XYZ file of C-alpha atoms in Angstrom:
107
model
C -12.521 -10.152 8.551
C -10.138 -12.419 6.674
C -7.750 -9.745 5.487
C -8.267 -9.894 1.747
C -7.861 -7.167 -0.831
C -11.669 -6.973 -1.093
C -11.875 -6.238 2.643
C -9.302 -3.493 2.218
C -11.174 -1.894 -0.681
C -14.410 -1.910 1.363
C -12.897 0.517 3.881
C -14.511 3.888 3.270
C -11.984 6.291 1.758
C -9.581 3.729 0.244
C -8.884 4.566 -3.409
C -6.802 1.532 -4.334
C -3.576 -0.311 -3.728
C -0.156 -1.102 -5.142
C 1.659 -4.402 -4.709
C 5.386 -4.107 -5.356
C 8.043 -6.803 -5.385
C 11.508 -7.183 -6.901
C 9.848 -8.606 -10.025
C 7.498 -5.694 -10.671
C 4.624 -3.475 -9.623
C 0.865 -4.077 -9.810
C -1.310 -0.954 -9.498
C -5.050 -1.066 -8.860
C -6.314 2.514 -8.822
C -9.161 4.226 -10.674
C -8.054 5.265 -14.161
C -8.672 8.965 -13.450
C -6.642 8.889 -10.220
C -3.580 11.200 -10.239
C -1.261 8.316 -9.275
C -2.698 5.714 -11.682
C 0.105 6.005 -14.252
C 3.087 6.314 -11.930
C 4.399 2.752 -11.996
C 8.035 3.901 -12.113
C 7.589 6.138 -9.063
C 6.077 3.298 -7.029
C 8.917 0.957 -8.075
C 11.497 3.567 -7.062
C 9.731 4.081 -3.732
C 9.675 0.322 -3.112
C 13.378 -0.005 -3.940
C 14.255 2.885 -1.619
C 12.194 1.543 1.287
C 13.434 -2.039 0.980
C 17.117 -1.167 0.797
C 16.980 0.894 3.997
C 17.315 -1.974 6.431
C 16.942 0.016 9.644
C 13.280 0.965 9.920
C 11.462 1.435 13.205
C 8.619 -0.761 11.925
C 7.189 -2.190 8.777
C 4.395 0.363 8.330
C 5.101 3.773 6.845
C 2.543 6.529 6.281
C 3.104 9.375 3.849
C 0.646 12.258 4.141
C -0.094 14.463 1.144
C -2.566 17.342 0.877
C -5.504 15.162 -0.104
C -4.156 11.590 0.128
C -2.481 9.159 2.496
C -0.102 6.450 1.296
C 0.220 3.645 3.840
C 3.052 1.252 2.978
C 3.409 -2.202 4.534
C 6.965 -3.407 3.909
C 8.391 -6.910 4.152
C 11.568 -8.409 2.775
C 9.905 -9.891 -0.304
C 6.954 -7.656 -1.134
C 5.250 -4.406 -0.272
C 1.618 -3.333 -0.100
C 0.908 0.365 -0.524
C -2.621 1.586 0.147
C -3.716 4.903 -1.354
C -6.594 6.527 0.521
C -8.319 9.815 1.245
C -7.009 12.029 4.026
C -10.135 11.419 6.147
C -9.942 7.601 6.095
C -10.009 5.572 9.303
C -6.241 4.948 9.478
C -6.510 2.432 12.310
C -8.791 0.260 10.172
C -6.485 0.636 7.162
C -3.467 -0.399 9.273
C -5.239 -3.416 10.759
C -6.666 -4.632 7.458
C -3.418 -3.901 5.605
C -1.377 -5.976 8.048
C -3.766 -8.904 7.565
C -3.574 -8.548 3.770
C 0.229 -8.342 3.907
C 0.353 -11.515 6.009
C -1.736 -13.318 3.368
C 0.496 -12.013 0.564
C 3.607 -13.261 2.354
C 1.987 -16.703 2.832
C 1.330 -16.954 -0.905
C 4.913 -16.068 -1.812
């Protein structure tokens, strides 16, 4: 596994992802997904998470009724993975960290 976005999307239960940076937000979710049109909310979430400097780690999981948002935060960018509640979270964390490392290399 190389840790690419395609590898992340192959994980069973992953709906899509959001890449956020100070310049903007890129959302890749199905068009009928409830969070597909919430670009402003993801930007606000990114801004809030980045400005809080004291975090115990760089991975944050938010659990909703039927979804899990796993956020991988760095100083320059953020990867947020939207998945089903029954997804293999260990696989999402491992693949997400690899993808985030590749994103940071490209920046």
